XYZ file of N, CA and C in Angstrom:
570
model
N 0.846 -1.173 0.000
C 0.000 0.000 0.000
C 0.893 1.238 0.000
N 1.010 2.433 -0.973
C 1.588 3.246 -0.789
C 1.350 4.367 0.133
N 2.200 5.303 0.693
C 1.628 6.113 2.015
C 0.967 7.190 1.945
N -0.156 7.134 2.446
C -0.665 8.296 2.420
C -1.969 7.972 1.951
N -2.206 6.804 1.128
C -3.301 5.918 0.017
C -4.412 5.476 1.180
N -5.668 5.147 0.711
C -6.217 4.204 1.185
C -6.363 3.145 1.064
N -6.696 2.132 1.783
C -6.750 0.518 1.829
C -7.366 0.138 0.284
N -6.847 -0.552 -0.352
C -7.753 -1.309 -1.611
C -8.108 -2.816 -1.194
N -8.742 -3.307 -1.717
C -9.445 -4.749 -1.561
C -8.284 -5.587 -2.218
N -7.178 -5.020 -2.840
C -5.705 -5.460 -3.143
C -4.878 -5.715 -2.097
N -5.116 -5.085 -1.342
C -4.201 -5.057 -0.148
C -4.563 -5.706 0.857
N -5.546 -5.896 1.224
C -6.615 -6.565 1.933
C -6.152 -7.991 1.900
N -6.733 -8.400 0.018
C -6.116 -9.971 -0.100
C -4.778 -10.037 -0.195
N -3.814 -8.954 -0.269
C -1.956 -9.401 0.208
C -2.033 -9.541 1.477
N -2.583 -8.785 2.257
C -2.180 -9.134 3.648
C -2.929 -10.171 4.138
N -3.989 -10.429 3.475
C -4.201 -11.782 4.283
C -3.595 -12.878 3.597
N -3.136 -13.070 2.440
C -3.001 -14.055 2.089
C -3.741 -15.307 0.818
N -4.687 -14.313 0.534
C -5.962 -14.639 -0.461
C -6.091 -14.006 -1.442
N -6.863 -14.606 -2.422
C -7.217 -13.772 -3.709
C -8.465 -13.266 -3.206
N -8.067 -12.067 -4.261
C -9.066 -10.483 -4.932
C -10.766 -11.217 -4.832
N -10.715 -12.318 -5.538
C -12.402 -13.008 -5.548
C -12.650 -13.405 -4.039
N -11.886 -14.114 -3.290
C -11.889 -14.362 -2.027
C -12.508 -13.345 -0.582
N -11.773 -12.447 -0.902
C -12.014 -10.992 -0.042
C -12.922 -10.507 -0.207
N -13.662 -10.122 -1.745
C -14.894 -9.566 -2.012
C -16.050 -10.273 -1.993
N -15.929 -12.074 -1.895
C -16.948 -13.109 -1.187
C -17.112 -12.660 0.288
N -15.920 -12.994 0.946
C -15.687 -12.371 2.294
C -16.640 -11.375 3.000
N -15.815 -10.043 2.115
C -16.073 -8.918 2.673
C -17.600 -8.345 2.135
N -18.038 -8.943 1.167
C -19.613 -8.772 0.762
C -20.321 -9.616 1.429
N -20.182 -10.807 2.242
C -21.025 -11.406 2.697
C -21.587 -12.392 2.079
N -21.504 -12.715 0.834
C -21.658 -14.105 -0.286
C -21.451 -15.015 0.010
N -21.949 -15.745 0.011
C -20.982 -17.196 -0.404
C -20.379 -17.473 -1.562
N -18.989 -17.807 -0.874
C -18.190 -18.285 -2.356
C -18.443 -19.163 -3.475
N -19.355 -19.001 -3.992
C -19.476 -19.783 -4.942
C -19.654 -21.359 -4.902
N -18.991 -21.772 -5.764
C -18.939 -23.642 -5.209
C -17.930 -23.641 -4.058
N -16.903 -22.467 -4.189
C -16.083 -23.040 -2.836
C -16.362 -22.704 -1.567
N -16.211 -23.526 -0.969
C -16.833 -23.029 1.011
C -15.466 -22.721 1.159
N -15.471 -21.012 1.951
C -14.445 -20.457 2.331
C -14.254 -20.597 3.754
N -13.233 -21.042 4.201
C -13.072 -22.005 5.414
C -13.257 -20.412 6.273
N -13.930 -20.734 7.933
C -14.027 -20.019 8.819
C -12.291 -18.836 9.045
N -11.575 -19.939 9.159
C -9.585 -18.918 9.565
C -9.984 -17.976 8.560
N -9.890 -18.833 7.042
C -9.810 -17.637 6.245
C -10.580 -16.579 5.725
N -11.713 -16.518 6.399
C -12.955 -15.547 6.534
C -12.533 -14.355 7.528
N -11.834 -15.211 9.154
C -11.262 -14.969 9.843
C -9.867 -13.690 9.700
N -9.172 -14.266 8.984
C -7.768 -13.402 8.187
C -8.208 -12.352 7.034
N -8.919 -12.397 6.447
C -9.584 -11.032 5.386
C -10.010 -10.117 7.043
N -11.293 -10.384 7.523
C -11.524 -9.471 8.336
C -10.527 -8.918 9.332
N -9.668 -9.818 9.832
C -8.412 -9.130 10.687
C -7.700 -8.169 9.589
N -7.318 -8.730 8.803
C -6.357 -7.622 7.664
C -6.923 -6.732 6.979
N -8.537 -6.663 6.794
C -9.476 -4.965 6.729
C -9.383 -4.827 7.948
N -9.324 -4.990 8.449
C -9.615 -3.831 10.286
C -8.175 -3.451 10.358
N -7.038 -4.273 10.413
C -5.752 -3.681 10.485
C -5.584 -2.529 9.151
N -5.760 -2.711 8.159
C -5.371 -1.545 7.597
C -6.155 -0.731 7.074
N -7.110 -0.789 8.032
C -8.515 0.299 8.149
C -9.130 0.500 7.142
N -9.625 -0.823 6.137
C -10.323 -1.053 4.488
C -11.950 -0.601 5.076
N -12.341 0.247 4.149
C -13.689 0.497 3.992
C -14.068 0.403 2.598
N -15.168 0.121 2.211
C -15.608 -0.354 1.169
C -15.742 0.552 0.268
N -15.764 0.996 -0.939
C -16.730 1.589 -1.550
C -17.809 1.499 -1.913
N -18.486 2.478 -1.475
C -20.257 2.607 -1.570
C -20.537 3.002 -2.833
N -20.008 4.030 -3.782
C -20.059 3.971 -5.038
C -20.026 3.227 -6.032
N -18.797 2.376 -5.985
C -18.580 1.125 -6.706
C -19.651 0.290 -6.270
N -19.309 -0.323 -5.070
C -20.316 -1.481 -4.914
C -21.744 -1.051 -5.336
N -22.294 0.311 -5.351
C -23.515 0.819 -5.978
C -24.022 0.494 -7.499
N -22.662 1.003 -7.707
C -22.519 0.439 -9.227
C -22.395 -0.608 -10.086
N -21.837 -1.527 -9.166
C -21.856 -3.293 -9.387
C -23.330 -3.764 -8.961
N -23.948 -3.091 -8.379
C -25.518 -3.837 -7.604
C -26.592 -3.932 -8.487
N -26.332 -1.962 -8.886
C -27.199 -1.228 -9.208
C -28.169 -0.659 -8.183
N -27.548 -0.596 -7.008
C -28.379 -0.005 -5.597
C -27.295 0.718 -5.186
N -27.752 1.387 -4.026
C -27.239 2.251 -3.532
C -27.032 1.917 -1.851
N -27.883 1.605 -1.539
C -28.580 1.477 -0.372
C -28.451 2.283 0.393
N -28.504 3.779 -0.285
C -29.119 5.207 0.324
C -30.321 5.748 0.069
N -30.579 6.370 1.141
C -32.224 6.739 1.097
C -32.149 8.609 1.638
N -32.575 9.152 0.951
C -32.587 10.584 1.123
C -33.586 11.051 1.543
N -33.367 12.259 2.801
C -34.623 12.663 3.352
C -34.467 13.762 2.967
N -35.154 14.659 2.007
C -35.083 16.234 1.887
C -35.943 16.948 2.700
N -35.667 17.832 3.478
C -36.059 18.797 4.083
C -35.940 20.208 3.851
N -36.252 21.127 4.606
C -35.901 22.701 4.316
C -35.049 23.352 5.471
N -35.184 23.021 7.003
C -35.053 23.693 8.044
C -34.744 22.647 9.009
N -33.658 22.276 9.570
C -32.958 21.852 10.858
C -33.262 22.367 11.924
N -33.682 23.293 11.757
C -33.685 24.629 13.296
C -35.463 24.058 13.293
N -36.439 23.624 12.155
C -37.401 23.522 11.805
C -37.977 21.950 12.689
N -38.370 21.779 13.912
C -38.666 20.793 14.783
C -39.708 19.754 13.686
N -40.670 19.897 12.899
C -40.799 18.682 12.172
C -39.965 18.268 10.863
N -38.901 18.987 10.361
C -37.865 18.765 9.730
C -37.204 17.764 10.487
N -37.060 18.314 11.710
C -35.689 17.612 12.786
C -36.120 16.191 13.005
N -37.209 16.030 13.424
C -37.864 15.064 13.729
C -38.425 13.994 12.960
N -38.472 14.467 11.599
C -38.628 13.352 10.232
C -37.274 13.075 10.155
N -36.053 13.939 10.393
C -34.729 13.647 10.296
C -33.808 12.362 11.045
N -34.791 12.515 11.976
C -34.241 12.236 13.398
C -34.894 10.426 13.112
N -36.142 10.494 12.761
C -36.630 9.064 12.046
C -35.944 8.147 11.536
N -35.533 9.022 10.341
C -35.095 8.178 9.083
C -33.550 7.617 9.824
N -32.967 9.068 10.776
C -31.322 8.028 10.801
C -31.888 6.939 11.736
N -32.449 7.102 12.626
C -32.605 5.547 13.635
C -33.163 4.259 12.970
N -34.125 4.654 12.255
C -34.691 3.501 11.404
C -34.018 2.733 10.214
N -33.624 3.860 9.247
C -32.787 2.910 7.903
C -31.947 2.132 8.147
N -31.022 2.497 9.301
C -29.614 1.909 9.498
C -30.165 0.464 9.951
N -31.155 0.483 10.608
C -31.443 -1.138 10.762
C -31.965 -1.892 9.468
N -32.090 -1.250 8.827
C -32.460 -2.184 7.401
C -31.420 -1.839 6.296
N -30.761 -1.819 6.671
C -29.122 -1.413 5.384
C -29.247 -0.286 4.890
N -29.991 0.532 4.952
C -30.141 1.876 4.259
C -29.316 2.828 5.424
N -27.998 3.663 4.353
C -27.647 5.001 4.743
C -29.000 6.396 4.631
N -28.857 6.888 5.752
C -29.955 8.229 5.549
C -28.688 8.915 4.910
N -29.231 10.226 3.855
C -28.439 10.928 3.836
C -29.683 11.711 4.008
N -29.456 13.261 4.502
C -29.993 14.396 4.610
C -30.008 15.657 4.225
N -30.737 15.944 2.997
C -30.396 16.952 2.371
C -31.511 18.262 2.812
N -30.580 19.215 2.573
C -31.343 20.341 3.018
C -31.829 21.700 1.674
N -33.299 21.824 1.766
C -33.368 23.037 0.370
C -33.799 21.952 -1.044
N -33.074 22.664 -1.826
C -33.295 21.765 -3.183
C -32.457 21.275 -3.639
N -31.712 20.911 -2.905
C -30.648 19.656 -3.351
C -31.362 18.552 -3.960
N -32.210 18.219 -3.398
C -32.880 16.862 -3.223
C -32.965 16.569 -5.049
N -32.806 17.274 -5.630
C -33.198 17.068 -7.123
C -32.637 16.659 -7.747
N -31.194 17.558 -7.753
C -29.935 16.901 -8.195
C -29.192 15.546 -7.858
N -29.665 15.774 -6.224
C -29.265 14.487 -6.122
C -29.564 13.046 -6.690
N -30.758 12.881 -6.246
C -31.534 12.278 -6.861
C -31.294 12.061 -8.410
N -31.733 12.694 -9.346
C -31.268 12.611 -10.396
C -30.186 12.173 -11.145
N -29.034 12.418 -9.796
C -27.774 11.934 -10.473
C -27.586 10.708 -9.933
N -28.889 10.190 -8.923
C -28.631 8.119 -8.765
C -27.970 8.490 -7.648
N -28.185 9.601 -6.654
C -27.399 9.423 -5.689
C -27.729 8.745 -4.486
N -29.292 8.130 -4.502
C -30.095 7.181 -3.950
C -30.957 6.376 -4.487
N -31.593 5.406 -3.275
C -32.658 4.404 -4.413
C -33.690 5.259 -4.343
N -33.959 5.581 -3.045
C -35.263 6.248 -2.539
C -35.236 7.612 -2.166
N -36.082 8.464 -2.036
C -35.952 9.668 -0.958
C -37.641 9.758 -0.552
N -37.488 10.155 0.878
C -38.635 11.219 1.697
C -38.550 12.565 1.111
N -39.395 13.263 0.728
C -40.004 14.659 0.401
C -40.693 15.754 1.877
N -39.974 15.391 2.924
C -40.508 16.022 3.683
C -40.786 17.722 3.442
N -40.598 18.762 4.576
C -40.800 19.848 4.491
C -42.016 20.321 4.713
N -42.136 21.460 5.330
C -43.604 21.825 4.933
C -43.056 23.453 4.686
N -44.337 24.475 3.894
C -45.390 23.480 3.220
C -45.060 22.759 2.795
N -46.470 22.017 2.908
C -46.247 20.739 1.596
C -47.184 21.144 0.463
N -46.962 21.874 0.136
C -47.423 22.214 -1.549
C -45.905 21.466 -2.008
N -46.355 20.672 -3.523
C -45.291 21.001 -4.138
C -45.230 22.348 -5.628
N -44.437 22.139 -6.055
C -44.260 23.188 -7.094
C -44.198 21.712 -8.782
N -44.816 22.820 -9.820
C -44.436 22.165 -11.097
C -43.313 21.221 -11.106
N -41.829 21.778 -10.592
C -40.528 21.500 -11.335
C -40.308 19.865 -10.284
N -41.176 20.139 -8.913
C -40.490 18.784 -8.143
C -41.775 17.963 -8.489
N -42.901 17.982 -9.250
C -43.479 17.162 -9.934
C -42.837 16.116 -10.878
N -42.511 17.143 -11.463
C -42.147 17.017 -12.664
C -40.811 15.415 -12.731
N -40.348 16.133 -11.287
C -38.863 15.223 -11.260
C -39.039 14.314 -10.414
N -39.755 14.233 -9.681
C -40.844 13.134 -9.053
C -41.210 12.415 -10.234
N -41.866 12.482 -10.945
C -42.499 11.561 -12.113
C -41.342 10.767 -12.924
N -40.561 11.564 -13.340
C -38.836 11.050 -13.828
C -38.179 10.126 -13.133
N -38.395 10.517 -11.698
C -37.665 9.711 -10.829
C -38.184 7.890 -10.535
N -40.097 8.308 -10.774
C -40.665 6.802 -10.582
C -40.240 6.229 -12.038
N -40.015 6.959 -12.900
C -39.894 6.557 -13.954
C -38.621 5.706 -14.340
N -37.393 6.063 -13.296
C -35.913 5.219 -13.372
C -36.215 4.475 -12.326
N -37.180 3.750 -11.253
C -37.261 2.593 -10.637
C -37.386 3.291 -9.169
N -36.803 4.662 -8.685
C -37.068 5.195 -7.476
C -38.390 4.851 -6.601
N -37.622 4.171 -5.110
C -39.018 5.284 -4.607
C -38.978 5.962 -3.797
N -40.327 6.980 -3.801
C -40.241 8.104 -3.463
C -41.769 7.837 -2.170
N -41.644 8.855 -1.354
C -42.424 9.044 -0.454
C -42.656 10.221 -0.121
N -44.280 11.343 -0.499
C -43.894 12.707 -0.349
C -44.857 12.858 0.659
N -44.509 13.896 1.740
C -45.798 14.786 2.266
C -46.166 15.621 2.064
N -47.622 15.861 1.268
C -48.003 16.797 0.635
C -49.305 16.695 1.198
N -50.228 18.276 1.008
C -51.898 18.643 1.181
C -52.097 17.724 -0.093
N -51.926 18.168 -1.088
C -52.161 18.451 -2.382
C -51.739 17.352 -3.428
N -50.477 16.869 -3.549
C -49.515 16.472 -4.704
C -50.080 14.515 -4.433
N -50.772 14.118 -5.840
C -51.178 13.056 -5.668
C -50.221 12.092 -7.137
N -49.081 12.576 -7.050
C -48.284 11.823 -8.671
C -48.551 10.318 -8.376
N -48.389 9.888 -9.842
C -48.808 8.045 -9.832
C -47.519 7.786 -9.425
N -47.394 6.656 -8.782
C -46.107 6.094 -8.378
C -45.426 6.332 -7.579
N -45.923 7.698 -6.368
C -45.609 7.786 -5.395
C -46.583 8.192 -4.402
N -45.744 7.365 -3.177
C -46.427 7.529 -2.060
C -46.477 8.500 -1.452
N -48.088 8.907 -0.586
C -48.041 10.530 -0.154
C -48.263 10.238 1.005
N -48.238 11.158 1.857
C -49.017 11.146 2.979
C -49.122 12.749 3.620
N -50.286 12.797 3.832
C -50.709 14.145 3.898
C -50.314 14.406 5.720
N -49.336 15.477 6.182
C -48.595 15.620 7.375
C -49.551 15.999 8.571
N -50.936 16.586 8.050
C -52.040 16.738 9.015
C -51.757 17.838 10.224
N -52.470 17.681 11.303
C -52.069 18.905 12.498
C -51.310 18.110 13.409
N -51.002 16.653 13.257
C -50.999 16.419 14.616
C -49.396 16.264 15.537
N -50.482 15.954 16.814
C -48.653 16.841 18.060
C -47.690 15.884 17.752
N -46.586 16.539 18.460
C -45.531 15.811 18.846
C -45.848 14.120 18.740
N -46.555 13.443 19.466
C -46.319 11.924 19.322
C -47.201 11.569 18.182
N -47.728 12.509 17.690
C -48.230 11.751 16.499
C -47.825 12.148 14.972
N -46.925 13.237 15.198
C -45.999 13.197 14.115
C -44.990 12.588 14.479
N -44.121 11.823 15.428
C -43.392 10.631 15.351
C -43.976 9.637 14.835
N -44.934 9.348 14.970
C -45.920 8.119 14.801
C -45.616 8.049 13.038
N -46.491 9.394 12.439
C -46.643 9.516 10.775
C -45.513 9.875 10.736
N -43.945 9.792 11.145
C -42.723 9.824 10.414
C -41.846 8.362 10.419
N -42.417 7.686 11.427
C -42.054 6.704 11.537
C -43.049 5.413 10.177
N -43.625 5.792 10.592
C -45.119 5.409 8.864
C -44.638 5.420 7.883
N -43.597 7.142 7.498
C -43.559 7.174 6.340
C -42.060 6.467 5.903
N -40.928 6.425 7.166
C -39.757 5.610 6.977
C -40.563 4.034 6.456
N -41.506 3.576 7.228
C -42.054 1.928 6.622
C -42.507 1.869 5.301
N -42.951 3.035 5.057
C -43.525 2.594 3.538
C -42.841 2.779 3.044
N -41.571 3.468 2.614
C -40.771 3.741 2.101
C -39.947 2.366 1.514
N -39.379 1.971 2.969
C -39.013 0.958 2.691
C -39.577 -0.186 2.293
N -40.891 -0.040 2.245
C -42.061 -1.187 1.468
C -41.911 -1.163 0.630
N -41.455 0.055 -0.030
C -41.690 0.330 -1.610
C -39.902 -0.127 -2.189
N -39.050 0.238 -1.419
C -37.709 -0.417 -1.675
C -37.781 -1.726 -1.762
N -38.105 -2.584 -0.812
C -38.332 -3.852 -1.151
C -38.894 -4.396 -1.884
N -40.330 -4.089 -2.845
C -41.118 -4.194 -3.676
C -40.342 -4.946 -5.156
């Protein structure tokens, strides 16, 4: 490994002792194929990523899947207590089902999205009016396999799920943010 570099899945299988196919059975969690990869040497990949501090790529491996297994919550306002609190949802919940939250704030959410930077996203915010242009890219988005989950009064697009954010308090907008993390992921699994 040269200095200064990060860990490659090259280095990984030199230091343990294994091939490149070996490590990425390993370290993806697969089974090897026809070969059963003995426990030591399951054992020795994971000691030699933790020793030279290998983290995966999430891009690549995104790109080999064709998933991401990020899920985007767009919001408007942090300082904004049902922003915080749909925020506050999504990180406790996804991480137990393999999904990274990422959290975007404003109109990011478009670009991102667009450029495959998740499978799914939440549309939180209020209002929840939407506008023409996040219709528009909402519809595009069910249209490349996304899903999407919006809270809106108003916005009823085919192919995504709404849920209208209503008046209600504190425990019952945990309740409908916690709702809208499940369907979400209903619709990921789908």
């Amino acid at each position: 490994m040269r200095h200064g570099s990060k860990p490659t899945i090259r280095d990984v299988a030199e230091a343990a002792g294994v091939s490149l196919t070996t490590v990425s059975y390993v370290l993806s969690g697969r089974p090897g194929g026809n070969t059963r990869i003995s426990q030591p040497t399951q054992d020795r990949v994971h000691a030699a990523a933790d020793e030279l501090g290998y983290v995966p790529n999430r891009a690549a491996r995104g790109m080999r899947r064709g998933r991401t297994d990020v899920v985007a919550v767009a919001i408007s306002d942090l300082d904004d207590a049902w922003d915080r609190a749909l925020a506050a949802a999504a990180a406790t919940i996804l991480p137990r089902h393999g999904y990274q939250p990422v959290i975007l704030l404003g109109e990011s959410w478009r670009q991102f999205m667009l450029s495959g930077g998740a499978d799914g996203v939440i549309l939180g915010s209020q209002p929840a009016e939407r506008t023409a242009v996040d219709l528009e890219t909402m519809k595009e988005l069910v249209e490349r396999g996304a899903a999407l989950l919006v809270f809106s009064d108003s916005a009823q697009p085919d192919g995504v799920e709404v849920l209208v954010p209503g008046t209600a308090g504190a425990a019952g907008a945990e309740t409908l943010f916690e709702q809208a993390v499940a369907r979400l992921l209903a619709r990921l699994s789908a």
